[in-house]
PDB file of C-alpha atoms and ligand atoms in Angstrom:
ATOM      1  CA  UNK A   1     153.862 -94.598 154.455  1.00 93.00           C
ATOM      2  CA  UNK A   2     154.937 -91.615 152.128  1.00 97.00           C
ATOM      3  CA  UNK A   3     158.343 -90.542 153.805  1.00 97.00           C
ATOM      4  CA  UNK A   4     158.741 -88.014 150.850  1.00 98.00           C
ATOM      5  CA  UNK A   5     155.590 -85.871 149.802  1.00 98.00           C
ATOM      6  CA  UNK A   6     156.160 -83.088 146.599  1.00 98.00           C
ATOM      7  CA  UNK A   7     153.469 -80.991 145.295  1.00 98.00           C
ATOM      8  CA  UNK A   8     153.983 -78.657 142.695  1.00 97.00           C
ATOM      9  CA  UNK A   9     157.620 -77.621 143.052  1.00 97.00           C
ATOM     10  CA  UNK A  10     159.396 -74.781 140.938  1.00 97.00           C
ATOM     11  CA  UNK A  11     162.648 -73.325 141.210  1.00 97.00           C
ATOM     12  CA  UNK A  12     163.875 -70.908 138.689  1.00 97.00           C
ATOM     13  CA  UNK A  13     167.568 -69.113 138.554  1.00 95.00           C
ATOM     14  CA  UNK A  14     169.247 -66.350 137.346  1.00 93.00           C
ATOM     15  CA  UNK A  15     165.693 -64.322 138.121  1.00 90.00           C
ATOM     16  CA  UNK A  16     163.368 -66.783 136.889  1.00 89.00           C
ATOM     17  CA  UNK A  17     165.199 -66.987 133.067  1.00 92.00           C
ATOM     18  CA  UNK A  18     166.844 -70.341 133.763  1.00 94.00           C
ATOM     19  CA  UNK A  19     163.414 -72.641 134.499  1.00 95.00           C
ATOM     20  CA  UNK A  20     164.876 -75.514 136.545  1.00 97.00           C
ATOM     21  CA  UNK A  21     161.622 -77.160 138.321  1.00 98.00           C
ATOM     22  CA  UNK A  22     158.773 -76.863 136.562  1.00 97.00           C
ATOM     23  CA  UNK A  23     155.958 -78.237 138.780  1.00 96.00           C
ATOM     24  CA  UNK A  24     157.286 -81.609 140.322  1.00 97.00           C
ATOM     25  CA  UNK A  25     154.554 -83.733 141.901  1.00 97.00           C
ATOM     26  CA  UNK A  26     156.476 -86.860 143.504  1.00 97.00           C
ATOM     27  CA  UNK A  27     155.582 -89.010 146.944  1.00 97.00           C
ATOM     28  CA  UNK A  28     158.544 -91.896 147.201  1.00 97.00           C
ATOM     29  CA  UNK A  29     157.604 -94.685 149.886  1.00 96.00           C
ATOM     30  CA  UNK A  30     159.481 -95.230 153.301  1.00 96.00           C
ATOM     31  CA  UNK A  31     162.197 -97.621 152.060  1.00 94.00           C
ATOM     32  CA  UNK A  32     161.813 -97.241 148.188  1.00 95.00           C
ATOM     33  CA  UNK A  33     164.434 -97.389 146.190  1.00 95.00           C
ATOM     34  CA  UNK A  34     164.150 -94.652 143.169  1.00 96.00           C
ATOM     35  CA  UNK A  35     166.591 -93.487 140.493  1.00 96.00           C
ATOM     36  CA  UNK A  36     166.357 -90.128 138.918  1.00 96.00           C
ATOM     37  CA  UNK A  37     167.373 -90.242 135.168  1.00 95.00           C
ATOM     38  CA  UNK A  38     167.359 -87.447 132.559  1.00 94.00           C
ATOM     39  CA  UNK A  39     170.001 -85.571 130.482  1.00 93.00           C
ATOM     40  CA  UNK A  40     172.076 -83.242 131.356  1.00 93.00           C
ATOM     41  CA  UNK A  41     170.218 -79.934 132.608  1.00 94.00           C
ATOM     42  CA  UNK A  42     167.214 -81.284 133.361  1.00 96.00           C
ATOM     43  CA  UNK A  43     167.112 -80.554 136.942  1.00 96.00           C
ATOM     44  CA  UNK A  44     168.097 -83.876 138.638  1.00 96.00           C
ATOM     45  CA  UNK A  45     170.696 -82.465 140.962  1.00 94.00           C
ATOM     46  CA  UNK A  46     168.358 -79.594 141.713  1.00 96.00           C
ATOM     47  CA  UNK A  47     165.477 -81.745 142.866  1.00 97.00           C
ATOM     48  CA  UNK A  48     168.099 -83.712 144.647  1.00 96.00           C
ATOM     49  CA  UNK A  49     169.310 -80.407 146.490  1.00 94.00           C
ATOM     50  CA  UNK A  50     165.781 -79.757 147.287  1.00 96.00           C
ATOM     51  CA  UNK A  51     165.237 -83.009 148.965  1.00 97.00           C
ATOM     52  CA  UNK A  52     168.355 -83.005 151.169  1.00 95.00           C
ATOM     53  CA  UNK A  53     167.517 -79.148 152.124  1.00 95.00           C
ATOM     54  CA  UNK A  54     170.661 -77.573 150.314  1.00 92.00           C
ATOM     55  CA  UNK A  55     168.330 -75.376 148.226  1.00 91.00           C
ATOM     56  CA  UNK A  56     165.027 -74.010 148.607  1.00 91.00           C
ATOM     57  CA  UNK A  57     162.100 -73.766 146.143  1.00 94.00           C
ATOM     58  CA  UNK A  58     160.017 -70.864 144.968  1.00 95.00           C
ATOM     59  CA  UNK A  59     156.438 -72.176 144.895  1.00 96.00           C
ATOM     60  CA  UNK A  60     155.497 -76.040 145.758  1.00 97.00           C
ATOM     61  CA  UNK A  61     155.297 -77.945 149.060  1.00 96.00           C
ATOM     62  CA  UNK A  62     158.010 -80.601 149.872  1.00 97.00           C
ATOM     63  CA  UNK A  63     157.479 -82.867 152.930  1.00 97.00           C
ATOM     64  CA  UNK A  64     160.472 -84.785 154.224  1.00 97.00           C
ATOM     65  CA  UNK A  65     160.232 -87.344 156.821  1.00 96.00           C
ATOM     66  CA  UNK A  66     158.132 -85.609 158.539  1.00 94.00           C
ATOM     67  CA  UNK A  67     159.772 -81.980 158.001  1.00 96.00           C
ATOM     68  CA  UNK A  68     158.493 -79.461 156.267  1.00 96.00           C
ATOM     69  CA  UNK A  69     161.342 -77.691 153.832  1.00 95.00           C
ATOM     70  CA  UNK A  70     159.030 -75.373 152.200  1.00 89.00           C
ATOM     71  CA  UNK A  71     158.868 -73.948 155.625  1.00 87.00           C
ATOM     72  CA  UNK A  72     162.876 -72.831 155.732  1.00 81.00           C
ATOM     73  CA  UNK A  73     162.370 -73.822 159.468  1.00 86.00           C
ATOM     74  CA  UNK A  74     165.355 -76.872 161.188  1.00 91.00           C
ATOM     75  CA  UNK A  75     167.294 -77.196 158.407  1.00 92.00           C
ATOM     76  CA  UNK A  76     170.221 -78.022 159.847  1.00 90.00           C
ATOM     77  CA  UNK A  77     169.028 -81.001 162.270  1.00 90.00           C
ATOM     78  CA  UNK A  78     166.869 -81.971 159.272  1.00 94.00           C
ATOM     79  CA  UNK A  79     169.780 -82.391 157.259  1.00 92.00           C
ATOM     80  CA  UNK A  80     172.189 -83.777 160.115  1.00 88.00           C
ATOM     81  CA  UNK A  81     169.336 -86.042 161.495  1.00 90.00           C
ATOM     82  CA  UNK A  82     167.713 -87.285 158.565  1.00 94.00           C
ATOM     83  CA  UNK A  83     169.836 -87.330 155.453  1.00 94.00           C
ATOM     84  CA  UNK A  84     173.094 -89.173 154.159  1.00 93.00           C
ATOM     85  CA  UNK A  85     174.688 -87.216 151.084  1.00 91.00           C
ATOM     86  CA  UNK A  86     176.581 -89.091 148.645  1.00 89.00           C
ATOM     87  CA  UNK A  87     178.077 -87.060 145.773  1.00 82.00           C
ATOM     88  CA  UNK A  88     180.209 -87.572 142.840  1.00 73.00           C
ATOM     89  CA  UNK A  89     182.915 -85.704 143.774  1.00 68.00           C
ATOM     90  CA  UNK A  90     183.083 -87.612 147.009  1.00 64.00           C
ATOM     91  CA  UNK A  91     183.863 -84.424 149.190  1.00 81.00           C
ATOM     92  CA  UNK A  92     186.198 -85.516 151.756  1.00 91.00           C
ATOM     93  CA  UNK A  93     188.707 -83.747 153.646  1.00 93.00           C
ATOM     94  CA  UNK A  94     192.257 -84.222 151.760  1.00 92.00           C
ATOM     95  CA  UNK A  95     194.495 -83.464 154.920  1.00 93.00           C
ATOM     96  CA  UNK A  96     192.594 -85.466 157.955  1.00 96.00           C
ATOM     97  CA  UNK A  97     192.577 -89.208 158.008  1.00 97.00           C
ATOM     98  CA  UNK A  98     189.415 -91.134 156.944  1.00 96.00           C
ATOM     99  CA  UNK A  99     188.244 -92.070 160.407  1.00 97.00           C
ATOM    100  CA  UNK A 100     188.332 -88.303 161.095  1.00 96.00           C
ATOM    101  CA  UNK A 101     185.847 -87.631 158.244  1.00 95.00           C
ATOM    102  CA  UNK A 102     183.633 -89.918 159.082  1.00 95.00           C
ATOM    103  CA  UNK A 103     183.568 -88.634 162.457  1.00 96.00           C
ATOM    104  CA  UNK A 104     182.470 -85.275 161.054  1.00 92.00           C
ATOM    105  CA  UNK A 105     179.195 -85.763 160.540  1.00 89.00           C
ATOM    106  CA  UNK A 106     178.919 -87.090 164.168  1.00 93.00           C
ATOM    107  CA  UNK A 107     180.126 -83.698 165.545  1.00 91.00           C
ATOM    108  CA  UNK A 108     176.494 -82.812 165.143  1.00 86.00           C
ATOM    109  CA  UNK A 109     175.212 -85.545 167.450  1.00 88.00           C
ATOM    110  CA  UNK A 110     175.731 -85.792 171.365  1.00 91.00           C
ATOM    111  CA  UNK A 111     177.858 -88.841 170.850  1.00 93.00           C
ATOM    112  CA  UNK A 112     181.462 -88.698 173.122  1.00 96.00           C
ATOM    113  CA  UNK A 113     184.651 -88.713 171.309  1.00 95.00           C
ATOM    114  CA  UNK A 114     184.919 -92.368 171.947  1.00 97.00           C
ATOM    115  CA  UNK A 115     181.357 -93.514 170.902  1.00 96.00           C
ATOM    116  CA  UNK A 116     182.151 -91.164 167.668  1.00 96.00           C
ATOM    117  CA  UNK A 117     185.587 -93.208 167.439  1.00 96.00           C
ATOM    118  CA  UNK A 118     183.929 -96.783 167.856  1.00 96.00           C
ATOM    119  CA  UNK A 119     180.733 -95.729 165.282  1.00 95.00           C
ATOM    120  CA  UNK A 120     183.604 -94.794 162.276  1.00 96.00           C
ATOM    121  CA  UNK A 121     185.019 -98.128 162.819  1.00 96.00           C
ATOM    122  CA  UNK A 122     181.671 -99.889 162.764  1.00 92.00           C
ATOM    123  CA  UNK A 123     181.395 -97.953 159.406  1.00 91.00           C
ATOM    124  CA  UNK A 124     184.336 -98.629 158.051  1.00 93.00           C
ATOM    125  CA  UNK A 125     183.977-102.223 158.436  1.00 89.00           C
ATOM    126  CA  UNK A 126     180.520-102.439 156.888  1.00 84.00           C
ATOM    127  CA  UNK A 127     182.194-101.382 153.591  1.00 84.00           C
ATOM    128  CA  UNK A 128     185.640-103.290 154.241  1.00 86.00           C
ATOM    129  CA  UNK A 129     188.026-100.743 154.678  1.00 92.00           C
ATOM    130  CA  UNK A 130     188.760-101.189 158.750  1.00 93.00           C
ATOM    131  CA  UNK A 131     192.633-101.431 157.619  1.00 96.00           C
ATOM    132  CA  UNK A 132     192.659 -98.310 156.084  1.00 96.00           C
ATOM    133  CA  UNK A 133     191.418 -96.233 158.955  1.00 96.00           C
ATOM    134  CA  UNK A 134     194.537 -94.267 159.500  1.00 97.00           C
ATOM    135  CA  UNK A 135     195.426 -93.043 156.127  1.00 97.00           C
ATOM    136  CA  UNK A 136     194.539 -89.571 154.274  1.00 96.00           C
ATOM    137  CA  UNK A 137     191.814 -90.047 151.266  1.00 94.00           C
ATOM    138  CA  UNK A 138     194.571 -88.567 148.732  1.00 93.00           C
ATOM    139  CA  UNK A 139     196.178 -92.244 149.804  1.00 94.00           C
ATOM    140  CA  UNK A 140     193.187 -94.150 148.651  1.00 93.00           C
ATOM    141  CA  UNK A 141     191.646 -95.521 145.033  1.00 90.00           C
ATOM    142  CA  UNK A 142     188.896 -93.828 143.644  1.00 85.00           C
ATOM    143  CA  UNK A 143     186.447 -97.089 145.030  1.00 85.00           C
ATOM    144  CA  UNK A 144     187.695 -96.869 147.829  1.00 90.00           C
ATOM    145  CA  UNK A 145     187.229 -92.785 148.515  1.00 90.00           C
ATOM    146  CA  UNK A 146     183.110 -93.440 147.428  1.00 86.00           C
ATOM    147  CA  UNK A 147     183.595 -96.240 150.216  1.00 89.00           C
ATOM    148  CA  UNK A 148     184.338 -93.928 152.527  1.00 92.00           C
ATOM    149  CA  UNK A 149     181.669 -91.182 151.460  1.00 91.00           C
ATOM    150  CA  UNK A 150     178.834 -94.087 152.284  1.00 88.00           C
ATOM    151  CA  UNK A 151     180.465 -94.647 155.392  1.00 90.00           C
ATOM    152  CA  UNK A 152     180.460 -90.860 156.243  1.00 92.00           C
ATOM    153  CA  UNK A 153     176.291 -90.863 155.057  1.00 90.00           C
ATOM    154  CA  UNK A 154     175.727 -93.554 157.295  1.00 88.00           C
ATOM    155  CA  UNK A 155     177.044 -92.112 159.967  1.00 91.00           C
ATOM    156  CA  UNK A 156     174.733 -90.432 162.150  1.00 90.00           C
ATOM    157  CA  UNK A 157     171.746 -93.881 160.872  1.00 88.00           C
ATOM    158  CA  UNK A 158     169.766 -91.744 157.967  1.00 93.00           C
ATOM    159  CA  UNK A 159     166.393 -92.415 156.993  1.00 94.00           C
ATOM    160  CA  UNK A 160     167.224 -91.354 153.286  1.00 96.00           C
ATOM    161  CA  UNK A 161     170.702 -91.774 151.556  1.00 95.00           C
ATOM    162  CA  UNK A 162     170.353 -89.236 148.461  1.00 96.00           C
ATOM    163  CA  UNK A 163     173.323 -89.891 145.854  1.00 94.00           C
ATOM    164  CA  UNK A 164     173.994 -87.822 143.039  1.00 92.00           C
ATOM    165  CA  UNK A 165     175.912 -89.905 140.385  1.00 89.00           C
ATOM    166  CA  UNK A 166     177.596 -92.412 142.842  1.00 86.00           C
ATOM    167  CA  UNK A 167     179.423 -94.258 140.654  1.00 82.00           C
ATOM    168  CA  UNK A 168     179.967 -91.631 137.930  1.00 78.00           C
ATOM    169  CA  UNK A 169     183.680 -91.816 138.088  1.00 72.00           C
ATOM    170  CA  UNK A 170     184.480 -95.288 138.636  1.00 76.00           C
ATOM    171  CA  UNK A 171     185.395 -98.037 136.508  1.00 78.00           C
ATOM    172  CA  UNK A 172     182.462-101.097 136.177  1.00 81.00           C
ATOM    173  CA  UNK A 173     183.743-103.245 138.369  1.00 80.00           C
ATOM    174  CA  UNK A 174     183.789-100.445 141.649  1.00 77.00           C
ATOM    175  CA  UNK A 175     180.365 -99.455 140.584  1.00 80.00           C
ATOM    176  CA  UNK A 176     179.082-102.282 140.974  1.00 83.00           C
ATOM    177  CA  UNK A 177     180.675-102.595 144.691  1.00 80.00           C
ATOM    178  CA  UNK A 178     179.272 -99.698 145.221  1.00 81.00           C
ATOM    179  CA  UNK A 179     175.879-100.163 144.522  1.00 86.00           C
ATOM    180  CA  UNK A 180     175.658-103.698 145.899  1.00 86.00           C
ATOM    181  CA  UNK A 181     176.527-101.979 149.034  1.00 82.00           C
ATOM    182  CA  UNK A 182     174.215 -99.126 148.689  1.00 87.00           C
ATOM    183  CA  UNK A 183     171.304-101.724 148.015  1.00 87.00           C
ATOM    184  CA  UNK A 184     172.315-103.809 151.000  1.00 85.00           C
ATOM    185  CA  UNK A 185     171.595-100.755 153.408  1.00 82.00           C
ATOM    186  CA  UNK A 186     168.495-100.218 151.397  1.00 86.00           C
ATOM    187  CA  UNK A 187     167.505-104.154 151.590  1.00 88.00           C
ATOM    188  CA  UNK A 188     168.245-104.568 155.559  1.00 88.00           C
ATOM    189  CA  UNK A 189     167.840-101.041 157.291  1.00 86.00           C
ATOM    190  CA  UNK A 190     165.274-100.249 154.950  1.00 90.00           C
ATOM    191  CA  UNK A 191     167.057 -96.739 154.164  1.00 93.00           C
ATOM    192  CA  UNK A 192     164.972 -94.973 151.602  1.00 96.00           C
ATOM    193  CA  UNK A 193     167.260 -94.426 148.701  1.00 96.00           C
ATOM    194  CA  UNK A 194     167.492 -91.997 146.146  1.00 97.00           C
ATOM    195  CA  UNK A 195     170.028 -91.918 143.117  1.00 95.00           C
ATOM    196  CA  UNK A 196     170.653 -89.830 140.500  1.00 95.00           C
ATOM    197  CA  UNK A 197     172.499 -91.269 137.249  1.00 92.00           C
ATOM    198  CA  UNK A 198     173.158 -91.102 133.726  1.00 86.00           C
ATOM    199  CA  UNK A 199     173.911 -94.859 133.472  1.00 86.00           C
ATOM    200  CA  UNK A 200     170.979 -97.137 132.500  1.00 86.00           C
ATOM    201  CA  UNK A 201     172.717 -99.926 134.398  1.00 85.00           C
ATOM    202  CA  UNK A 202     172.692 -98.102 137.717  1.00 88.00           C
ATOM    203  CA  UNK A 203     168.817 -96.916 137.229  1.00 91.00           C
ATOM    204  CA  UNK A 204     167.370-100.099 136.591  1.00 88.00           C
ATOM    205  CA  UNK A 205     168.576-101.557 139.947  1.00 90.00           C
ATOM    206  CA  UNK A 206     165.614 -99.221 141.621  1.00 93.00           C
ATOM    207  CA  UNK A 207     161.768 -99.616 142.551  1.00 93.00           C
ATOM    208  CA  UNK A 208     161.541 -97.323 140.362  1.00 95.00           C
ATOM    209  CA  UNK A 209     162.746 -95.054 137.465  1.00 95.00           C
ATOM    210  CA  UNK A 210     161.881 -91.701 136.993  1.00 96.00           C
ATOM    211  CA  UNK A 211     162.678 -89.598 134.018  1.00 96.00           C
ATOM    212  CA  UNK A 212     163.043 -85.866 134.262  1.00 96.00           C
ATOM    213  CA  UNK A 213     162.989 -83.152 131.258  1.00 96.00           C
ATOM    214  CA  UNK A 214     162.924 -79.864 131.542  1.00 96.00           C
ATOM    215  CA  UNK A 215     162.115 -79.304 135.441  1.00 97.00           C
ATOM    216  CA  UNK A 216     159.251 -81.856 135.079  1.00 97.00           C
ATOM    217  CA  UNK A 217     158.812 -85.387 135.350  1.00 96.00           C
ATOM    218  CA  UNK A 218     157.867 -87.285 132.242  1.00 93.00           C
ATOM    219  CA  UNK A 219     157.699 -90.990 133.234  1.00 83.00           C
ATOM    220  CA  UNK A 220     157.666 -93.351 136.229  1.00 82.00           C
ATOM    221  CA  UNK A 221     158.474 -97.190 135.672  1.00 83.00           C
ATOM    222  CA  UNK A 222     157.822 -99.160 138.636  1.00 82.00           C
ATOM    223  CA  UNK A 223     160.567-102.200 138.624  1.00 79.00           C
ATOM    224  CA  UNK A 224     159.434-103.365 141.971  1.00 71.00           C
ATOM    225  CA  UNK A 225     158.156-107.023 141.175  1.00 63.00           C
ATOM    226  CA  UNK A 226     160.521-107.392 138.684  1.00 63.00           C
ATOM    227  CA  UNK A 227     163.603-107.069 140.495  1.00 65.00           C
ATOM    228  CA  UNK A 228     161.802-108.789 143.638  1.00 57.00           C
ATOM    229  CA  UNK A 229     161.783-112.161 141.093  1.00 46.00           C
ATOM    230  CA  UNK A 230     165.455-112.146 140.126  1.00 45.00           C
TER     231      UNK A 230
HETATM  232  P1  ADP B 301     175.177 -82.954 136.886  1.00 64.25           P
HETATM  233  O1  ADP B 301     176.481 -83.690 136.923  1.00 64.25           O
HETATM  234  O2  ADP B 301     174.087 -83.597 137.658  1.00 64.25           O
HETATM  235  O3  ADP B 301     174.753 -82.551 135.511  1.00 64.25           O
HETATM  236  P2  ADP B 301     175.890 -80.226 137.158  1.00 64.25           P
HETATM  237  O4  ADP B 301     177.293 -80.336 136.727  1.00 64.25           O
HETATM  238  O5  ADP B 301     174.828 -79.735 136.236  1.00 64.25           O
HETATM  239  O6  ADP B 301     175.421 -81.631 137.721  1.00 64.25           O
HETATM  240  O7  ADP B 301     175.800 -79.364 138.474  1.00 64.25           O
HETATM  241  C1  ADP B 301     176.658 -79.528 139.553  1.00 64.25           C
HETATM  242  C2  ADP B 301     176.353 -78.422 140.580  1.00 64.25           C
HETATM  243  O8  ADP B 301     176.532 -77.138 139.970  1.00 64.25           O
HETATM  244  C3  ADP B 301     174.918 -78.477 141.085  1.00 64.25           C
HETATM  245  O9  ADP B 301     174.940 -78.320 142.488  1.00 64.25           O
HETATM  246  C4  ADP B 301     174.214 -77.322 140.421  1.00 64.25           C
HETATM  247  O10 ADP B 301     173.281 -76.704 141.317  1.00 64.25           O
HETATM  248  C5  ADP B 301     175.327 -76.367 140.080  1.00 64.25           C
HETATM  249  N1  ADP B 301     175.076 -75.731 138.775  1.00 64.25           N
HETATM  250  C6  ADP B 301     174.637 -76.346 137.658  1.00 64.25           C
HETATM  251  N2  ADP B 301     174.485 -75.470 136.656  1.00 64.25           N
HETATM  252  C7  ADP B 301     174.846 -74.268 137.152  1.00 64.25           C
HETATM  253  C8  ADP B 301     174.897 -72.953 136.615  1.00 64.25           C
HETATM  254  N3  ADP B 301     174.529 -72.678 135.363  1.00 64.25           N
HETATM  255  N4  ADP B 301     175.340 -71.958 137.411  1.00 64.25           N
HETATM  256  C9  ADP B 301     175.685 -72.216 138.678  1.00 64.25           C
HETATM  257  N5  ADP B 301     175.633 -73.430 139.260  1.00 64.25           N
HETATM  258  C10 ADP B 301     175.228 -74.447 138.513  1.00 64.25           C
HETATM  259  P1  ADP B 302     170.974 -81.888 135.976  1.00 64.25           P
HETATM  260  O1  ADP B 302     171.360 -82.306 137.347  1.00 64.25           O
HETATM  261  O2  ADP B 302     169.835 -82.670 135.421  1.00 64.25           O
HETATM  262  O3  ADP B 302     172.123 -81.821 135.034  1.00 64.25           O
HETATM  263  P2  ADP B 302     170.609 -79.312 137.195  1.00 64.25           P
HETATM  264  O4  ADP B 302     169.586 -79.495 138.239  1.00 64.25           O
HETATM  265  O5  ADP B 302     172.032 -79.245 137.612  1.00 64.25           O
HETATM  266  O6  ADP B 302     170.379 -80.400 136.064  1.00 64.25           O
HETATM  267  O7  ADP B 302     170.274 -77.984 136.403  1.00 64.25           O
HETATM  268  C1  ADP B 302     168.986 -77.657 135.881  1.00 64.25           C
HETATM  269  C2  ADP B 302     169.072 -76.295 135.227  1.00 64.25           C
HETATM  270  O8  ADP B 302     169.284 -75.292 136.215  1.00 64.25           O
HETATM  271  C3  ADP B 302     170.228 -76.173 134.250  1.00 64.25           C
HETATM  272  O9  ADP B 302     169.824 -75.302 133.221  1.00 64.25           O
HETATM  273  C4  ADP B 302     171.326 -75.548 135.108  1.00 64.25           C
HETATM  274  O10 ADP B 302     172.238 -74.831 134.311  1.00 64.25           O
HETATM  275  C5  ADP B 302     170.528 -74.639 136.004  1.00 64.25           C
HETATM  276  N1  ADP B 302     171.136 -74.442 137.336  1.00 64.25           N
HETATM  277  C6  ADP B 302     171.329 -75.391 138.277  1.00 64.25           C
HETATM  278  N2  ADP B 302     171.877 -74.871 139.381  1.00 64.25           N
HETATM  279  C7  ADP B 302     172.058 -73.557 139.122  1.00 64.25           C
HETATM  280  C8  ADP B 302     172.585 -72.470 139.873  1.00 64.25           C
HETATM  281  N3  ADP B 302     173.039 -72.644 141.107  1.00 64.25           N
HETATM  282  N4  ADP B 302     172.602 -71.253 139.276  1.00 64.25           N
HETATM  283  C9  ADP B 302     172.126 -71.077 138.032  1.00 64.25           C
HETATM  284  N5  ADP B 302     171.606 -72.062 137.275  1.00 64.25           N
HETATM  285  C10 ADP B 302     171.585 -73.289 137.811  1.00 64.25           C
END
C-alpha cells in the first residue's frame, strides 16, 4: 500500500522566478525507507516541507496517509497525527527541560499530564537518555540534542518520520547512532521513513535513493534486496 501518492507537483517562489518543483511524480510504500539526495538548491527540503504539510504547492496532487494536502483542509491534525519532524537544527526549546519538549508535541493529543509524563520517559529510554530527563538541551552534546529530537517525533506514534539532514552536524561516530536508531523504528514499527542528505553514507542505508535536480527527480535506485542480504 502507497502511504505517499505525488502527481505532478510544482512550487515556484518569489512569483514563479525561483522554479523549485518542477513536476514531481513520487508514490513511497507504507514502511519504505527512502533518501532524498541532490545538491544544494535542488528542492529537497521543499518537497520535504510539502510532505509534512509546512508548505503548500501550486499545481500537483499530494496524498498523505490518507490526507489530501493539495486540499489545504486538517493540516494541523495531519501534521500532529501523522508526522514526526526531524531537522538539522534540532529545534528544541533552550529554557525548558528535555522531558518538557518532548511532551510538546503531546499537548496536541488527549493524553493527561501523567500519561504525557510516562510516554517522554518511554521515549527517552528508547534512545538511552532516561538519566538526562531533567536537564535543559543547552546542557547536552550535539548527539545527544538529535536524540532528543527523535524522541520528540516519536512522540505522539507517527506513521512517517521525515528528516531533513539528521546527522548533518554530527561527527561519524553520532551519525551513525543516529541512524541505527532511526532504522530500528523503521525495521520494527514499520515507520515509513524519509531522509534528506548530502552524505552518500547516510543515503545508501535506504530502500531507495532518489536524486533530485532542479525541482525534478532524475533517478530512483532501489537498494531493497541489497541491503535485505547484508
Ligand atoms: P538545505 O540545508 O536543505 O540546503 P536550505 O538551507 O536551502 O536547506 O533551506 C533551509 C530553509 O530555508 C528551508 O526551509 C527553505 O524553505 C528556506 N529557504 C531556502 N532558500 C530560501 C530563500 N532563497 N529564501 C527564503 N527561504 C529559503
Ligand atoms: P535544497 O533543500 O535541495 O537545498 P530547497 O528546497 O531549499 O533546496 O530550495 C529549492 C529552491 O527554492 C532554491 O532555489 C531555494 O533558494 C528556493 N527556495 C526555497 N525555499 C524558499 C523560500 N521560502 N523563498 C524563496 N525561495 C525559496
Amino acid at each position: 500500500k502507497n502511504i505517499i501518492e505525488i502527481e505532478n507537483l510544482e512550487k515556484s517562489y518569489e512569483n514563479g522566478h525561483i522554479k523549485a518543483l518542477n513536476g514531481i511524480d513520487l508514490k513511497i510504500k507504507e514502511g519504505e525507507f527512502v533518501s532524498i539526495i541532490g545538491p544544494s538548491g535542488s528542492g529537497k527540503s521543499t518537497l520535504l516541507n510539502m510532505l509534512g504539510a509546512l508548505d503548500i504547492a501550486d499545481n500537483g496532487s499530494i496524498k498523505v496517509a490518507d490526507y489530501d494536502l493539495s486540499k489545504n483542509k486538517k493540516l494541523d491534525e495531519f501534521r500532529s497525527k501523522k508526522i514526526g519532524f526531524i531537522f538539522q537544527l534540532h529545534n528544541l526549546i533552550p529554557n525548558i527541560s528535555v522531558l518538557e519538549n518532548i511532551e510538546i508535541p503531546m499537548f496536541e493529543t488527549k493524553l493527561s499530564g501523567k500519561e504525557r509524563n510516562n510516554r517522554a520517559i518511554e521515549l527517552l529510554d528508547i534512545v538511552g537518555l532516561k538519566d538526562k530527563s531533567k536537564k535543559k538541551p543547552t546542557k547536552l552534546s550535539g548527539g545527544e540534542r538529535q536524540r532528543v529530537a527523535i524522541a520528540r517525533a516519536l512522540a505522539n506514534d507517527p506513521s512517517i518520520i521525515l528528516a531533513d539532514e539528521p546527522t548533518g552536524s554530527l561527527d561519524s561516530r553520532t551519525s551513525k547512532k543516529i541512524l541505527e536508531q532511526l532504522n530500528k523504528l523503521h525495521k520494527e514499527k514499520n515507520v515509513t521513513l524519509i531522509i534528506v542528505t548530502h552524505d552518500m553514507n547516510v543515503a545508501k542505508l535506504a530502500d531507495r535513493v532518489i536524486e533530485v535536480l532542479d525541482g525534478k527527480i532524475i533517478e530512483s535506485s532501489d537498494n531493497s534486496l541489497l541491503n535485505d542480504n547484508i
